[in-house]
Coordinates of C-alpha atoms and ligand atoms in Angstrom, one line a residue:
X1 CA -233.5 100.8 24.2
X2 CA -232.0 97.6 25.4
X3 CA -233.7 94.2 25.1
X4 CA -231.7 93.0 28.1
X5 CA -234.1 92.3 30.9
X6 CA -231.5 90.8 33.1
X7 CA -231.4 87.4 31.4
X8 CA -228.3 86.0 33.1
X9 CA -227.2 83.3 30.6
X10 CA -226.7 85.3 27.4
X11 CA -225.0 88.6 27.0
X12 CA -227.9 90.1 25.0
X13 CA -226.9 93.0 22.7
X14 CA -229.3 95.8 22.0
X15 CA -231.5 95.2 19.0
X16 CA -231.7 97.9 16.4
X17 CA -235.5 98.1 16.4
X18 CA -237.1 101.0 18.2
X19 CA -239.4 100.0 21.0
X20 CA -242.5 101.8 22.3
X21 CA -241.8 101.5 26.0
X22 CA -240.0 98.7 27.8
X23 CA -240.1 95.1 26.8
X24 CA -242.0 93.0 29.3
X25 CA -240.2 90.4 31.5
X26 CA -241.4 87.6 29.2
X27 CA -240.7 86.6 25.6
X28 CA -242.9 87.7 22.7
X29 CA -244.1 86.2 19.4
X30 CA -245.4 88.0 16.3
X31 CA -249.0 88.2 17.6
X32 CA -247.8 89.9 20.8
X33 CA -246.3 92.9 18.9
X34 CA -247.4 95.7 16.6
X35 CA -245.8 98.6 14.7
X36 CA -246.8 102.3 14.8
X37 CA -246.4 104.5 11.7
X38 CA -243.7 107.1 11.5
X39 CA -243.4 110.2 9.3
X40 CA -242.4 109.0 5.9
X41 CA -240.9 110.4 2.7
X42 CA -241.5 107.2 0.8
X43 CA -244.3 108.2 -1.5
X44 CA -245.1 104.9 -3.2
X45 CA -245.1 101.3 -2.1
X46 CA -243.5 100.6 -5.4
X47 CA -240.4 102.6 -4.3
X48 CA -239.6 100.0 -1.7
X49 CA -236.7 97.7 -2.5
X50 CA -237.1 94.3 -0.8
X51 CA -233.8 92.7 -1.9
X52 CA -232.1 90.9 1.0
X53 CA -228.8 91.9 2.6
X54 CA -227.8 88.2 3.2
X55 CA -225.8 87.6 0.0
X56 CA -228.3 85.0 -1.3
X57 CA -229.4 87.1 -4.3
X58 CA -233.1 87.1 -3.4
X59 CA -235.1 90.2 -4.4
X60 CA -237.9 89.5 -1.9
X61 CA -237.2 88.3 1.7
X62 CA -238.8 84.8 1.4
X63 CA -237.3 81.4 1.6
X64 CA -239.3 78.2 1.1
X65 CA -238.5 75.8 4.0
X66 CA -236.7 72.6 3.3
X67 CA -239.6 70.3 3.9
X68 CA -240.6 67.4 1.7
X69 CA -244.2 68.4 1.6
X70 CA -243.4 71.9 0.5
X71 CA -240.2 72.3 -1.5
X72 CA -239.7 70.6 -4.8
X73 CA -238.8 71.6 -8.4
X74 CA -242.1 73.3 -9.3
X75 CA -242.1 75.3 -6.1
X76 CA -238.4 76.2 -6.6
X77 CA -238.8 77.5 -10.2
X78 CA -242.0 79.4 -9.4
X79 CA -240.7 81.3 -6.4
X80 CA -237.4 82.1 -7.9
X81 CA -239.2 83.8 -10.9
X82 CA -240.6 86.2 -8.3
X83 CA -237.4 86.7 -6.5
X84 CA -237.6 84.2 -3.6
X85 CA -235.6 81.0 -3.1
X86 CA -236.6 77.4 -2.2
X87 CA -234.4 75.1 -0.2
X88 CA -234.6 71.4 -1.1
X89 CA -235.0 69.1 1.8
X90 CA -232.0 67.1 3.2
X91 CA -233.8 63.8 2.8
X92 CA -233.7 63.3 -0.9
X93 CA -231.0 61.3 -2.5
X94 CA -228.1 63.3 -3.9
X95 CA -228.8 62.3 -7.5
X96 CA -232.4 63.7 -7.1
X97 CA -231.0 66.9 -5.7
X98 CA -228.7 67.2 -8.7
X99 CA -231.5 66.5 -11.2
X100 CA -233.7 69.1 -9.5
X101 CA -231.0 71.8 -9.6
X102 CA -230.5 71.0 -13.3
X103 CA -234.2 71.3 -13.9
X104 CA -234.5 74.7 -12.1
X105 CA -231.3 76.0 -13.8
X106 CA -232.7 75.1 -17.2
X107 CA -236.1 76.7 -16.5
X108 CA -236.8 80.0 -18.2
X109 CA -236.6 83.1 -15.9
X110 CA -239.7 84.7 -17.3
X111 CA -241.8 82.1 -19.2
X112 CA -243.7 79.7 -17.0
X113 CA -243.2 76.0 -17.5
X114 CA -246.4 74.5 -18.9
X115 CA -247.9 71.1 -18.3
X116 CA -247.7 69.3 -21.7
X117 CA -249.8 66.4 -23.0
X118 CA -250.1 64.7 -26.3
X119 CA -253.3 64.8 -28.4
X120 CA -253.8 61.1 -28.0
X121 CA -253.6 61.2 -24.2
X122 CA -256.8 60.3 -22.3
X123 CA -258.7 63.3 -20.8
X124 CA -258.3 61.7 -17.3
X125 CA -254.5 61.9 -17.6
X126 CA -254.6 65.6 -18.6
X127 CA -257.0 66.4 -15.7
X128 CA -254.6 64.7 -13.2
X129 CA -251.8 67.0 -14.5
X130 CA -253.7 70.4 -14.5
X131 CA -253.5 70.8 -10.7
X132 CA -249.7 70.9 -11.0
X133 CA -249.7 74.5 -12.3
X134 CA -251.5 77.6 -11.3
X135 CA -252.5 78.4 -14.9
X136 CA -254.9 75.4 -15.0
X137 CA -254.3 74.6 -18.6
X138 CA -252.1 72.2 -20.6
X139 CA -250.4 72.8 -23.9
X140 CA -250.9 69.9 -26.3
X141 CA -247.7 69.1 -28.2
X142 CA -246.7 66.8 -31.0
X143 CA -243.7 64.4 -30.7
X144 CA -241.4 67.3 -31.8
X145 CA -242.6 69.5 -28.9
X146 CA -244.5 71.7 -31.3
X147 CA -247.7 73.1 -29.8
X148 CA -250.9 71.9 -31.6
X149 CA -253.5 73.0 -29.0
X150 CA -254.5 74.0 -25.5
X151 CA -256.9 72.4 -23.1
X152 CA -258.4 73.9 -20.0
X153 CA -260.1 72.4 -17.0
X154 CA -263.4 73.5 -18.4
X155 CA -262.8 71.8 -21.8
X156 CA -261.8 68.5 -20.2
X157 CA -264.7 68.3 -17.7
X158 CA -267.2 68.6 -20.6
X159 CA -266.4 65.1 -22.0
X160 CA -265.9 61.5 -21.0
X161 CA -262.7 60.7 -19.0
X162 CA -261.7 58.2 -21.7
X163 CA -262.0 60.6 -24.6
X164 CA -258.7 61.9 -26.0
X165 CA -257.3 65.3 -25.4
X166 CA -257.2 65.9 -29.2
X167 CA -261.0 65.6 -29.2
X168 CA -261.6 68.6 -26.9
X169 CA -258.5 70.8 -27.3
X170 CA -258.8 74.3 -28.7
X171 CA -256.5 74.6 -31.8
X172 CA -256.8 78.4 -32.1
X173 CA -253.4 79.2 -30.5
X174 CA -252.1 82.6 -29.6
X175 CA -248.5 81.7 -30.2
X176 CA -245.7 84.2 -29.7
X177 CA -242.0 84.3 -30.5
X178 CA -239.3 84.7 -27.9
X179 CA -238.8 88.4 -28.7
X180 CA -242.5 89.3 -28.3
X181 CA -243.2 92.5 -26.3
X182 CA -244.8 91.4 -23.1
X183 CA -247.3 94.4 -22.9
X184 CA -248.6 93.6 -26.4
X185 CA -248.9 89.9 -25.5
X186 CA -251.0 90.9 -22.4
X187 CA -253.2 93.1 -24.6
X188 CA -253.6 90.4 -27.2
X189 CA -254.6 87.8 -24.6
X190 CA -257.1 90.2 -23.0
X191 CA -258.6 91.1 -26.3
X192 CA -259.1 87.4 -27.3
X193 CA -260.2 86.4 -23.8
X194 CA -257.4 83.8 -23.7
X195 CA -255.6 82.5 -20.6
X196 CA -252.1 81.8 -22.0
X197 CA -249.8 82.2 -25.0
X198 CA -247.4 79.4 -25.9
X199 CA -243.9 80.8 -26.6
X200 CA -242.3 79.1 -29.5
X201 CA -238.7 79.3 -30.8
X202 CA -237.4 77.1 -33.7
X203 CA -240.8 75.3 -33.8
X204 CA -240.5 74.1 -30.2
X205 CA -242.4 75.1 -27.1
X206 CA -240.2 77.2 -24.8
X207 CA -242.8 78.0 -22.1
X208 CA -246.0 80.0 -21.7
X209 CA -247.0 83.5 -20.9
X210 CA -250.1 84.2 -18.9
X211 CA -251.7 87.6 -18.1
X212 CA -251.0 87.3 -14.4
X213 CA -247.4 86.1 -15.1
X214 CA -246.8 89.1 -17.4
X215 CA -248.1 91.5 -14.7
X216 CA -245.9 89.8 -12.1
X217 CA -242.9 90.1 -14.3
X218 CA -243.3 93.8 -14.3
X219 CA -243.4 93.9 -10.5
X220 CA -240.9 91.3 -9.4
X221 CA -237.3 90.6 -10.4
X222 CA -236.3 87.0 -10.6
X223 CA -233.6 85.6 -8.2
X224 CA -230.9 84.9 -10.7
X225 CA -227.3 83.5 -10.4
X226 CA -224.3 85.0 -12.2
X227 CA -225.2 83.1 -15.3
X228 CA -228.8 84.4 -15.4
X229 CA -230.3 81.2 -14.2
X230 CA -233.0 80.8 -11.4
X231 CA -231.5 80.3 -7.9
X232 CA -232.2 77.3 -5.7
X233 CA -230.8 76.2 -2.3
X234 CA -230.2 72.8 -0.7
X235 CA -230.2 71.5 2.8
X236 CA -227.6 69.1 4.4
X237 CA -228.1 67.2 7.7
X238 CA -225.3 66.8 10.2
X239 CA -224.9 63.1 9.8
X240 CA -223.3 61.0 7.0
X241 CA -220.6 62.2 4.6
X242 CA -221.3 65.9 4.9
X243 CA -218.2 66.9 2.8
X244 CA -219.2 64.7 -0.1
X245 CA -222.8 66.0 -0.1
X246 CA -221.7 69.6 0.1
X247 CA -219.3 69.1 -2.7
X248 CA -221.9 67.5 -5.0
X249 CA -224.4 70.2 -4.2
X250 CA -221.9 73.0 -5.0
X251 CA -220.9 71.3 -8.2
X252 CA -224.5 71.0 -9.3
X253 CA -224.9 74.8 -8.8
X254 CA -226.7 75.1 -5.5
X255 CA -226.9 78.8 -4.6
X256 CA -227.0 78.5 -0.8
X257 CA -226.2 75.5 1.5
X258 CA -228.4 75.1 4.6
X259 CA -226.9 72.9 7.4
X260 CA -230.0 72.0 9.3
X261 CA -230.8 70.1 12.4
X262 CA -233.4 70.5 15.2
X263 CA -230.8 71.4 17.9
X264 CA -228.4 73.6 16.0
X265 CA -226.4 74.6 19.1
X266 CA -224.6 71.2 19.4
X267 CA -221.0 70.1 18.8
X268 CA -221.9 67.9 15.9
X269 CA -223.4 70.9 14.1
X270 CA -220.3 72.9 14.7
X271 CA -218.1 70.1 13.3
X272 CA -220.4 69.7 10.3
X273 CA -220.4 73.4 9.7
X274 CA -216.7 73.7 9.6
X275 CA -216.6 70.9 7.0
X276 CA -219.2 72.6 4.9
X277 CA -217.4 75.9 5.2
X278 CA -214.1 74.4 4.1
X279 CA -215.8 72.7 1.1
X280 CA -217.5 76.0 0.2
X281 CA -214.2 77.9 0.5
X282 CA -212.5 75.4 -1.8
X283 CA -215.3 75.8 -4.3
X284 CA -215.0 79.5 -4.1
X285 CA -211.2 79.3 -4.7
X286 CA -211.8 77.1 -7.7
X287 CA -214.7 78.9 -9.3
X288 CA -214.8 82.5 -7.9
X289 CA -218.4 81.9 -6.8
X290 CA -219.0 82.3 -3.1
X291 CA -222.1 80.3 -1.9
X292 CA -223.5 81.5 1.4
X293 CA -223.8 78.9 4.2
X294 CA -226.8 79.0 6.5
X295 CA -227.0 76.9 9.7
X296 CA -229.5 76.3 12.5
X297 CA -231.7 76.1 14.3
X298 CA -231.0 78.2 17.4
X299 CA -232.9 80.7 19.5
X300 CA -230.3 82.2 21.8
X301 CA -227.6 84.8 21.2
X302 CA -225.0 82.3 22.4
X303 CA -226.2 79.8 19.8
X304 CA -226.2 82.5 17.0
X305 CA -222.6 83.5 18.0
X306 CA -221.3 80.0 18.1
X307 CA -222.7 79.2 14.6
X308 CA -221.4 82.5 13.2
X309 CA -218.0 81.9 14.7
X310 CA -218.0 78.4 13.2
X311 CA -218.5 79.9 9.7
X312 CA -222.2 80.4 9.1
X313 CA -223.0 83.4 7.0
X314 CA -226.7 83.0 7.9
X315 CA -228.2 81.8 11.2
X316 CA -231.5 80.1 11.0
X317 CA -233.6 81.0 14.0
X318 CA -236.7 79.2 15.4
X319 CA -237.2 76.2 17.7
X320 CA -240.8 75.1 18.0
X321 CA -242.8 77.8 16.1
X322 CA -243.4 75.6 13.0
X323 CA -246.9 74.5 12.2
X324 CA -245.8 70.9 11.9
X325 CA -243.7 71.0 15.0
X326 CA -244.4 69.4 18.3
X327 CA -241.0 70.1 19.9
X328 CA -242.4 72.6 22.5
X329 CA -245.2 70.3 23.6
X330 CA -242.8 67.3 23.7
X331 CA -239.9 68.9 25.4
X332 CA -240.9 72.3 26.8
X333 CA -238.0 73.7 24.7
X334 CA -238.2 76.6 22.3
X335 CA -238.8 80.3 22.4
X336 CA -241.4 82.7 21.2
X337 CA -240.2 83.7 17.8
X338 CA -240.2 87.5 17.8
X339 CA -237.9 87.6 20.9
X340 CA -235.7 84.8 19.4
X341 CA -235.2 86.7 16.1
X342 CA -234.6 90.0 17.9
X343 CA -231.9 88.7 20.1
X344 CA -230.2 86.4 17.6
X345 CA -230.2 89.1 15.0
X346 CA -228.5 91.5 17.4
X347 CA -225.8 88.9 18.2
X348 CA -225.4 87.7 14.5
X349 CA -225.0 91.3 13.3
X350 CA -222.1 91.9 15.7
X351 CA -220.2 89.1 13.9
X352 CA -221.2 90.2 10.4
X353 CA -223.7 87.3 10.0
X354 CA -227.4 87.4 9.1
X355 CA -230.6 85.8 10.4
X356 CA -233.4 83.9 8.7
X357 CA -236.6 83.8 10.8
X358 CA -237.8 80.2 10.4
X359 CA -241.3 79.1 11.2
X360 CA -244.6 80.2 12.6
X361 CA -245.5 82.6 9.8
X362 CA -249.2 82.7 9.0
X363 CA -249.9 86.3 7.8
X364 CA -248.0 89.0 5.9
X365 CA -247.7 90.9 9.1
X366 CA -245.5 88.2 10.6
X367 CA -243.0 88.6 7.8
X368 CA -242.9 92.4 8.3
X369 CA -242.4 91.9 12.1
X370 CA -239.6 89.4 11.5
X371 CA -237.8 91.9 9.3
X372 CA -238.3 94.6 12.0
X373 CA -236.8 92.3 14.5
X374 CA -233.7 92.1 12.3
X375 CA -234.2 89.1 10.0
X376 CA -232.7 89.3 6.5
X377 CA -235.2 86.9 5.2
X378 CA -238.1 84.7 6.4
X379 CA -238.6 81.0 5.9
X380 CA -242.1 79.7 5.3
X381 CA -243.1 76.0 5.2
X382 CA -246.7 75.0 6.0
X383 CA -248.4 78.1 4.6
X384 CA -246.9 77.2 1.2
X385 CA -247.8 73.5 1.5
X386 CA -251.4 74.4 0.6
X387 CA -250.6 75.6 -3.0
X388 CA -250.7 74.1 -6.5
X389 CA -246.9 74.2 -6.5
X390 CA -246.1 72.1 -3.4
X391 CA -244.9 68.6 -4.3
X392 CA -247.8 66.6 -2.8
X393 CA -250.8 65.2 -4.6
X394 CA -253.9 67.4 -4.9
X395 CA -256.7 65.9 -2.8
X396 CA -260.4 66.9 -2.3
X397 CA -262.2 66.5 1.0
X398 CA -265.9 65.4 1.3
X399 CA -267.1 68.9 0.7
X400 CA -265.0 69.3 -2.5
X401 CA -262.3 71.6 -1.1
X402 CA -258.8 71.1 -2.4
X403 CA -256.0 70.2 0.0
X404 CA -252.5 68.8 0.2
X405 CA -251.0 66.6 2.8
X406 CA -248.2 68.1 4.9
X407 CA -245.9 66.6 7.5
X408 CA -243.0 67.7 9.7
X409 CA -239.4 66.8 9.0
X410 CA -239.0 65.3 12.5
X411 CA -242.3 63.3 12.3
X412 CA -242.2 59.5 12.3
X413 CA -243.0 59.6 8.6
X414 CA -240.0 61.8 7.7
X415 CA -237.7 60.0 10.1
X416 CA -238.6 56.7 8.5
X417 CA -237.8 58.2 5.0
X418 CA -234.5 59.7 6.2
X419 CA -233.3 56.5 7.8
X420 CA -234.1 54.1 5.0
X421 CA -230.5 52.7 4.7
X422 CA -230.3 51.8 8.4
X423 CA -231.2 48.6 10.3
X424 CA -234.8 48.0 11.3
X425 CA -233.9 48.3 14.9
X426 CA -232.1 51.7 14.4
X427 CA -235.1 53.0 12.4
X428 CA -237.6 51.9 15.0
X429 CA -235.5 53.5 17.7
X430 CA -235.2 56.8 15.8
X431 CA -239.0 56.9 15.2
X432 CA -239.5 57.0 19.0
X433 CA -238.1 60.5 19.1
X434 CA -240.6 62.1 16.7
X435 CA -241.1 65.8 17.2
X436 CA -243.4 66.6 14.3
X437 CA -246.8 65.6 13.0
X438 CA -247.0 63.0 10.3
X439 CA -250.2 64.1 8.6
X440 CA -252.0 67.3 8.3
X441 CA -254.4 68.8 5.7
X442 CA -253.3 72.1 4.3
X443 CA -256.2 73.6 2.3
X444 CA -255.7 75.6 -0.8
X445 CA -257.2 79.1 -0.2
X446 CA -259.7 79.4 -3.1
X447 CA -258.8 83.1 -3.3
X448 CA -255.0 82.4 -3.3
X449 CA -254.4 78.8 -4.5
X450 CA -251.0 79.4 -6.0
X451 CA -247.8 80.2 -4.1
X452 CA -247.5 83.3 -6.3
X453 CA -250.9 84.5 -5.0
X454 CA -249.6 84.1 -1.5
X455 CA -246.3 85.9 -2.4
X456 CA -248.4 88.7 -3.9
X457 CA -250.2 89.2 -0.7
X458 CA -247.1 89.0 1.5
X459 CA -245.1 91.4 -0.7
X460 CA -248.0 93.9 -0.8
X461 CA -248.3 93.8 3.0
X462 CA -244.5 94.1 3.5
X463 CA -244.1 96.9 1.0
X464 CA -246.9 98.8 2.7
X465 CA -245.4 98.1 6.1
X466 CA -242.1 99.7 4.9
X467 CA -243.8 102.9 3.8
X468 CA -245.6 103.2 7.1
X469 CA -242.2 103.1 8.7
X470 CA -240.7 105.4 6.1
X471 CA -238.2 102.8 5.0
X472 CA -237.0 102.2 1.4
X473 CA -235.1 98.9 2.1
X474 CA -234.6 96.2 4.7
X475 CA -231.7 98.0 6.4
X476 CA -233.8 101.2 6.9
X477 CA -236.8 99.2 8.0
X478 CA -234.8 97.7 10.9
X479 CA -233.8 101.1 12.1
X480 CA -237.1 102.9 11.6
X481 CA -239.7 100.3 12.5
X482 CA -241.2 101.1 15.9
X483 CA -242.6 98.1 17.8
X484 CA -244.9 98.0 20.7
X485 CA -246.3 95.1 22.8
X486 CA -250.1 94.4 22.7
X487 CA -252.6 92.4 24.6
X488 CA -254.6 89.6 23.1
X489 CA -257.6 92.0 22.7
X490 CA -255.3 94.5 20.9
X491 CA -254.4 91.7 18.5
X492 CA -258.0 90.7 18.1
X493 CA -259.0 94.3 17.3
X494 CA -256.8 94.1 14.2
X495 CA -258.6 91.1 12.7
X496 CA -261.1 91.7 10.0
X497 CA -264.7 90.5 10.7
X498 CA -266.0 88.6 7.7
X499 CA -269.6 88.3 8.8
X500 CA -270.7 90.4 11.8
X501 CA -270.1 90.6 15.5
Ligands
LIG1 N1 -237.0 74.3 14.0 C1 -237.5 73.4 14.8 O1 -238.0 73.6 15.8 C2 -237.2 72.0 14.5 C3 -236.9 71.6 13.2 N2 -236.8 70.2 12.9 C4 -236.5 69.9 11.5 O2 -236.5 68.5 11.3 C5 -235.5 68.0 10.4 C6 -234.8 66.9 11.1 O3 -233.9 67.3 12.1 P1 -233.3 66.4 13.2 O4 -234.4 65.8 14.0 O5 -232.3 67.2 13.9 O6 -232.7 65.1 12.5 P2 -231.2 64.8 11.9 O7 -231.4 63.7 11.0 O8 -230.6 66.1 11.4 O9 -230.4 64.3 13.2 C7 -230.1 65.1 14.3 C8 -228.8 64.6 15.0 O10 -228.6 65.4 16.1 C9 -228.6 64.5 17.3 N3 -229.4 65.2 18.4 C10 -228.9 65.4 19.6 N4 -229.8 66.1 20.3 C11 -230.9 66.2 19.5 C12 -232.2 66.8 19.7 N5 -232.5 67.3 20.9 N6 -233.1 66.7 18.7 C13 -232.7 66.1 17.6 N7 -231.5 65.6 17.3 C14 -230.6 65.6 18.3 C15 -229.3 63.2 16.8 O11 -228.8 62.1 17.5 P3 -229.9 61.1 18.2 O12 -231.0 60.8 17.2 O13 -229.0 59.9 18.5 O14 -230.4 61.8 19.4 C16 -228.8 63.2 15.4 O15 -227.5 62.7 15.3 C17 -234.7 69.2 10.1 O16 -235.1 69.7 8.9 C18 -235.0 70.2 11.2 O17 -234.9 71.6 10.8 C19 -236.9 69.3 13.8 C20 -237.2 69.6 15.1 C21 -237.3 71.0 15.6
LIG2 N1 -240.0 70.6 15.6 C1 -240.2 70.5 14.3 N2 -240.0 71.5 13.4 C2 -240.2 71.3 12.1 C3 -240.7 70.0 11.6 N3 -240.7 70.2 10.3 C4 -240.4 71.4 10.0 N4 -240.1 72.1 11.1 C5 -239.6 73.5 11.2 O1 -240.7 74.3 10.8 C6 -240.2 75.3 9.9 C7 -241.4 75.8 9.0 O2 -242.3 76.4 9.8 P1 -243.8 76.7 9.3 O3 -244.6 77.2 10.4 O4 -243.7 77.7 8.2 O5 -244.4 75.4 8.8 C8 -239.2 74.5 9.1 O6 -238.3 75.3 8.4 C9 -238.5 73.8 10.3 O7 -237.6 74.6 11.0 C10 -240.9 69.0 12.6 O8 -241.3 67.9 12.2 N5 -240.7 69.2 13.9
LIG3 K1 -245.7 74.6 16.8

């Protein structure tokens, strides 16, 4: 069935998804659509392969958005261990980008990176660090990085903030070597009611193993580069010395380059894209490693085609769906995301390019529907801002709930960051064009406070969605998913009732 409803401006290609009936004469977003089950020969949700067809090397179709409040080194290493990839924002200085890539590339693909403190550190300092990691404990190390104890949130809250960590730490360590069998470590931790095991090689702490981490290692495959290191992406704006930035990022080991601007269908983007592509091609010729180039954002088939023709391997789709984004309210421009992904994916596919659905994702179902519409992967920002791993400081509101501050990359706050080197007049003028919110509270979900908890629920939902469609992988899901259009009450019927009616 064709998605062409007589739209005169773009030659819309038929999407591959099957539709239940005709598409209405207006655009749709995720909440407007649903999928029906089909006869399936996929007997287990664990038989589903979620690795992406876009050449990025991700084993689950999730990309962390290049937003300052969302994507940093902790986020990047954590999601890559589970098979996703984070893209660093374009606003950070190139030396910081390089250092972050080095950090992630040095991180262990299985062991989690612990918070470490010294025994003579004050309890207050250790407490401030615990919120940085989902495992909520710190390993106490001596000056040679040899573990001497472990402290948990519970240990630290029992005593005065000025007491030292050495005073409260538990010294009964369940230490394991680098060759330890993960199942036995899990059993050992369970038997002794312990949260984590420090992994020690040559007397030095290499990382920690937690029970949840071991379980997850059995379910997920990390996103690894050719040298077995965790993957990470970087974003480049369309201003400044684009070639130099792209070269530095490639030399530091970036695994995908994202050329990113609000209005991706503009000449300056096409010029920047050709520069990035040429730099990437030179890097490939020198090293044999081909780094995919993503570009956006667009929402029309014409936009997708122009970026694919200019050299983008991946087209980033989404104008205005983002939770921090005010573009649609400011300008009236944008497009409901399901239709945008559907039509851009059809156009991109014709040119051998892929699509990332960027923005507006709030539930696992949205990820499944983006894949049904033809996306190779789905970019998430704000939902992941409210996690232990996002870069912001952990705050508590008056009722004691944890939250992080988030802000849009086109907000006055981000624009002021990005334009630091320019004149006061230039900066003030740029700030007038804000299209994002400068401050929002993203609460940590007490049931899913870590990004891996959110990934668990997304992946569980998407795997299940694939089996309902009878699909074993993303390519089959696109062909087999059958999508219908629903009313607002149809959507509402699908929502769980946590209390009563
Ligand atoms: N997906 C979305 O809906 C949106 C995403 N964003 C995100 O915000 C970040 C910053 O992007 P951006 O604001 O493009 O900043 P950039 O710093 O990348 O600059 C954008 C460049 O494009 C020019 N430009 C021309 N028309 C427009 C337009 N309509 N909107 C914005 N710039 C335009 C600007 O010139 P001049 O300033 O002189 O006009 C400037 O040179 C990116 O990460 C982007 O993804 C921002 C808005 C929407
Ligand atoms: N118009 C704006 N869009 C923004 C801004 N900051 C980020 N973004 C876009 O949102 C997505 C993430 O969407 P989310 O719903 O998961 O938060 C991001 O990748 C950008 O494309 C902004 O200030 N204005
Ligand atoms: K929005």
